[in-house]
PDB file of C-alpha atoms and ligand atoms in Angstrom:
ATOM      1  CA  MET Z 198       1.024  17.174  -3.224  1.00 68.00           C
ATOM      2  CA  PRO Z 199      -2.016  15.351  -1.869  1.00 78.00           C
ATOM      3  CA  CYS Z 200      -2.211  14.492   1.813  1.00 88.00           C
ATOM      4  CA  GLN Z 201      -0.935  11.112   2.998  1.00 92.00           C
ATOM      5  CA  LEU Z 202      -4.389   9.565   3.210  1.00 95.00           C
ATOM      6  CA  ILE Z 203      -5.215  10.505  -0.378  1.00 96.00           C
ATOM      7  CA  GLU Z 204      -1.849   9.199  -1.510  1.00 95.00           C
ATOM      8  CA  ARG Z 205      -2.471   5.823   0.125  1.00 96.00           C
ATOM      9  CA  MET Z 206      -6.011   5.586  -1.175  1.00 97.00           C
ATOM     10  CA  ALA Z 207      -4.903   6.403  -4.703  1.00 96.00           C
ATOM     11  CA  ALA Z 208      -3.115   3.041  -4.821  1.00 97.00           C
ATOM     12  CA  CYS Z 209      -6.281   1.020  -4.134  1.00 98.00           C
ATOM     13  CA  ASP Z 210      -9.159   0.773  -6.627  1.00 98.00           C
ATOM     14  CA  ASP Z 211     -11.789   0.187  -3.953  1.00 98.00           C
ATOM     15  CA  CYS Z 212     -10.566   3.097  -1.851  1.00 98.00           C
ATOM     16  CA  ARG Z 213     -10.743   5.347  -4.863  1.00 98.00           C
ATOM     17  CA  THR Z 214     -14.298   4.309  -5.670  1.00 98.00           C
ATOM     18  CA  PHE Z 215     -15.619   4.592  -2.123  1.00 98.00           C
ATOM     19  CA  ALA Z 216     -13.729   7.745  -1.201  1.00 97.00           C
ATOM     20  CA  VAL Z 217     -14.819   9.551  -4.359  1.00 97.00           C
ATOM     21  CA  ASP Z 218     -18.458   8.508  -3.783  1.00 97.00           C
ATOM     22  CA  TYR Z 219     -18.346   9.794  -0.254  1.00 97.00           C
ATOM     23  CA  GLY Z 220     -16.303  12.868  -1.127  1.00 96.00           C
ATOM     24  CA  LEU Z 221     -18.613  13.989  -3.928  1.00 95.00           C
ATOM     25  CA  ASN Z 222     -21.595  13.713  -1.611  1.00 96.00           C
ATOM     26  CA  LEU Z 223     -19.700  15.656   1.018  1.00 95.00           C
ATOM     27  CA  ILE Z 224     -18.858  18.409  -1.457  1.00 93.00           C
ATOM     28  CA  ASN Z 225     -22.449  18.613  -2.702  1.00 93.00           C
ATOM     29  CA  SER Z 226     -23.823  18.656   0.834  1.00 94.00           C
ATOM     30  CA  ARG Z 227     -21.699  21.730   1.526  1.00 92.00           C
ATOM     31  CA  ARG Z 228     -22.839  23.706  -1.478  1.00 91.00           C
ATOM     32  CA  PRO Z 229     -24.647  26.934  -0.612  1.00 92.00           C
ATOM     33  CA  GLY Z 230     -28.351  26.242  -0.318  1.00 94.00           C
ATOM     34  CA  ALA Z 231     -27.909  22.484   0.161  1.00 94.00           C
ATOM     35  CA  ASN Z 232     -30.392  21.016   2.595  1.00 95.00           C
ATOM     36  CA  PRO Z 233     -28.488  18.916   5.174  1.00 91.00           C
ATOM     37  CA  ARG Z 234     -31.442  16.551   5.394  1.00 94.00           C
ATOM     38  CA  ASP Z 235     -31.202  15.659   1.703  1.00 96.00           C
ATOM     39  CA  TRP Z 236     -27.620  14.562   2.232  1.00 96.00           C
ATOM     40  CA  GLU Z 237     -27.860  12.618   5.438  1.00 96.00           C
ATOM     41  CA  MET Z 238     -28.754   9.355   3.722  1.00 97.00           C
ATOM     42  CA  PRO Z 239     -26.258   9.361   0.820  1.00 97.00           C
ATOM     43  CA  LEU Z 240     -23.501  10.506   3.173  1.00 97.00           C
ATOM     44  CA  THR Z 241     -24.256   7.752   5.659  1.00 97.00           C
ATOM     45  CA  LEU Z 242     -24.455   5.050   2.995  1.00 97.00           C
ATOM     46  CA  THR Z 243     -21.300   6.009   1.129  1.00 98.00           C
ATOM     47  CA  ARG Z 244     -19.487   6.386   4.427  1.00 97.00           C
ATOM     48  CA  ILE Z 245     -20.489   2.881   5.535  1.00 96.00           C
ATOM     49  CA  HIS Z 246     -18.982   1.437   2.352  1.00 97.00           C
ATOM     50  CA  LEU Z 247     -15.787   3.382   2.838  1.00 98.00           C
ATOM     51  CA  ASP Z 248     -15.411   2.502   6.531  1.00 97.00           C
ATOM     52  CA  ASP Z 249     -16.203  -1.167   5.914  1.00 97.00           C
ATOM     53  CA  HIS Z 250     -13.576  -1.339   3.245  1.00 98.00           C
ATOM     54  CA  LEU Z 251     -10.965   0.461   5.357  1.00 97.00           C
ATOM     55  CA  ILE Z 252     -11.540  -1.817   8.335  1.00 95.00           C
ATOM     56  CA  THR Z 253     -11.434  -5.040   6.352  1.00 95.00           C
ATOM     57  CA  ALA Z 254      -8.767  -4.222   3.773  1.00 97.00           C
ATOM     58  CA  HIS Z 255      -6.574  -1.644   5.506  1.00 97.00           C
ATOM     59  CA  ALA Z 256      -6.831  -2.347   9.226  1.00 93.00           C
ATOM     60  CA  GLU Z 257      -3.166  -1.423   9.525  1.00 94.00           C
ATOM     61  CA  TRP Z 258      -4.005   2.163   8.530  1.00 96.00           C
ATOM     62  CA  LEU Z 259      -6.292   2.697  11.520  1.00 94.00           C
ATOM     63  CA  PRO Z 260      -4.705   5.179  13.901  1.00 93.00           C
ATOM     64  CA  GLU Z 261      -4.039   4.558  17.573  1.00 89.00           C
ATOM     65  CA  ARG Z 262      -6.410   5.925  20.199  1.00 87.00           C
ATOM     66  CA  ARG Z 263      -6.380   9.687  19.931  1.00 90.00           C
ATOM     67  CA  PRO Z 264      -5.465  11.525  23.155  1.00 88.00           C
ATOM     68  CA  GLY Z 265      -8.023  14.212  23.949  1.00 92.00           C
ATOM     69  CA  CYS Z 266     -10.851  12.425  22.119  1.00 93.00           C
ATOM     70  CA  ASP Z 267     -13.555  11.480  24.624  1.00 91.00           C
ATOM     71  CA  THR Z 268     -14.622   8.437  22.644  1.00 89.00           C
ATOM     72  CA  CYS Z 269     -11.078   7.123  22.387  1.00 89.00           C
ATOM     73  CA  GLU Z 270     -10.484   7.857  26.062  1.00 86.00           C
ATOM     74  CA  ALA Z 271     -13.563   5.840  26.958  1.00 83.00           C
ATOM     75  CA  TRP Z 272     -11.929   2.755  25.420  1.00 78.00           C
ATOM     76  CA  ARG Z 273      -8.709   3.350  27.254  1.00 68.00           C
ATOM     77  CA  GLY Z 274      -9.720   1.205  30.215  1.00 65.00           C
ATOM     78  CA  ASP Z 275     -10.344  -1.809  27.995  1.00 62.00           C
ATOM     79  CA  HIS Z 276      -7.751  -4.363  27.105  1.00 58.00           C
ATOM     80  CA  THR Z 277      -5.477  -3.348  24.267  1.00 60.00           C
ATOM     81  CA  ILE Z 278      -4.305  -6.789  23.251  1.00 63.00           C
ATOM     82  CA  GLY Z 279      -5.956  -8.706  20.449  1.00 65.00           C
ATOM     83  CA  PRO Z 280      -8.264  -7.425  17.744  1.00 68.00           C
ATOM     84  CA  ILE Z 281     -10.195  -4.244  18.492  1.00 75.00           C
ATOM     85  CA  ASP Z 282     -13.949  -4.543  18.414  1.00 84.00           C
ATOM     86  CA  GLU Z 283     -15.977  -3.280  15.503  1.00 87.00           C
ATOM     87  CA  ALA Z 284     -17.350  -0.166  17.167  1.00 88.00           C
ATOM     88  CA  GLU Z 285     -13.877   0.993  18.023  1.00 90.00           C
ATOM     89  CA  ALA Z 286     -12.569   0.117  14.574  1.00 92.00           C
ATOM     90  CA  LEU Z 287     -15.321   2.269  13.038  1.00 93.00           C
ATOM     91  CA  HIS Z 288     -14.433   5.127  15.318  1.00 94.00           C
ATOM     92  CA  ARG Z 289     -10.768   4.870  14.381  1.00 94.00           C
ATOM     93  CA  ALA Z 290     -11.729   4.763  10.721  1.00 96.00           C
ATOM     94  CA  TRP Z 291     -13.497   8.053  11.376  1.00 95.00           C
ATOM     95  CA  HIS Z 292     -10.229   9.531  12.712  1.00 96.00           C
ATOM     96  CA  LEU Z 293      -8.372   8.098   9.731  1.00 96.00           C
ATOM     97  CA  CYS Z 294     -10.750   9.856   7.327  1.00 96.00           C
ATOM     98  CA  GLU Z 295     -10.720  13.215   9.087  1.00 95.00           C
ATOM     99  CA  PRO Z 296      -8.531  14.681   6.316  1.00 94.00           C
ATOM    100  CA  LEU Z 297     -11.376  13.992   3.887  1.00 95.00           C
ATOM    101  CA  GLN Z 298     -13.433  16.608   5.704  1.00 92.00           C
ATOM    102  CA  GLU Z 299     -10.826  19.205   4.759  1.00 91.00           C
ATOM    103  CA  VAL Z 300     -10.125  17.844   1.315  1.00 91.00           C
ATOM    104  CA  CYS Z 301     -13.804  18.063   0.384  1.00 90.00           C
ATOM    105  CA  ALA Z 302     -14.070  21.780   1.063  1.00 85.00           C
ATOM    106  CA  PRO Z 303     -14.772  24.494  -1.509  1.00 78.00           C
ATOM    107  CA  GLY Z 304     -11.672  25.422  -3.477  1.00 81.00           C
ATOM    108  CA  VAL Z 305      -9.753  22.269  -2.526  1.00 85.00           C
ATOM    109  CA  HIS Z 306      -9.224  19.839  -5.369  1.00 88.00           C
ATOM    110  CA  GLU Z 307      -7.331  16.965  -3.772  1.00 91.00           C
ATOM    111  CA  LEU Z 308     -10.204  14.572  -4.358  1.00 93.00           C
ATOM    112  CA  THR Z 309      -9.423  14.732  -8.071  1.00 93.00           C
ATOM    113  CA  TYR Z 310      -6.285  12.664  -7.346  1.00 93.00           C
ATOM    114  CA  LEU Z 311      -8.624   9.745  -6.727  1.00 95.00           C
ATOM    115  CA  MET Z 312     -10.729  10.135  -9.865  1.00 93.00           C
TER     116      MET Z 312
HETATM  117 ZN1   ZN V  19      -8.589   0.272  -0.250  1.00 61.77          ZN
HETATM  118 ZN1   ZN V  20     -11.498   9.150  18.977  1.00 61.77          ZN
END
């Protein structure tokens, strides 16, 4: 069974497109002999599309502030009522997509659920 994030994304065409784009770049960037510098740009670009989509279309998926995360803790002092600002939303999208880091590892084939 795929992880919960993959399962949710599988139901949305845009998620599938953006997550597969990002995931394939992630997998290629981790191949033996890959030069991290060659992958910085495609990873950043595909990630921006994915995060943008998650924040606008699936804001309800964004996790709460993560205890133990310095960045989340830094926001703790701010007000928690009303919409969160964009920087924080992007950071929470990063937490949301953490499973993708594991899914896009050698020998793991969960990304194929989105193809
Ligand atoms: Zn989506
Ligand atoms: Zn955090």
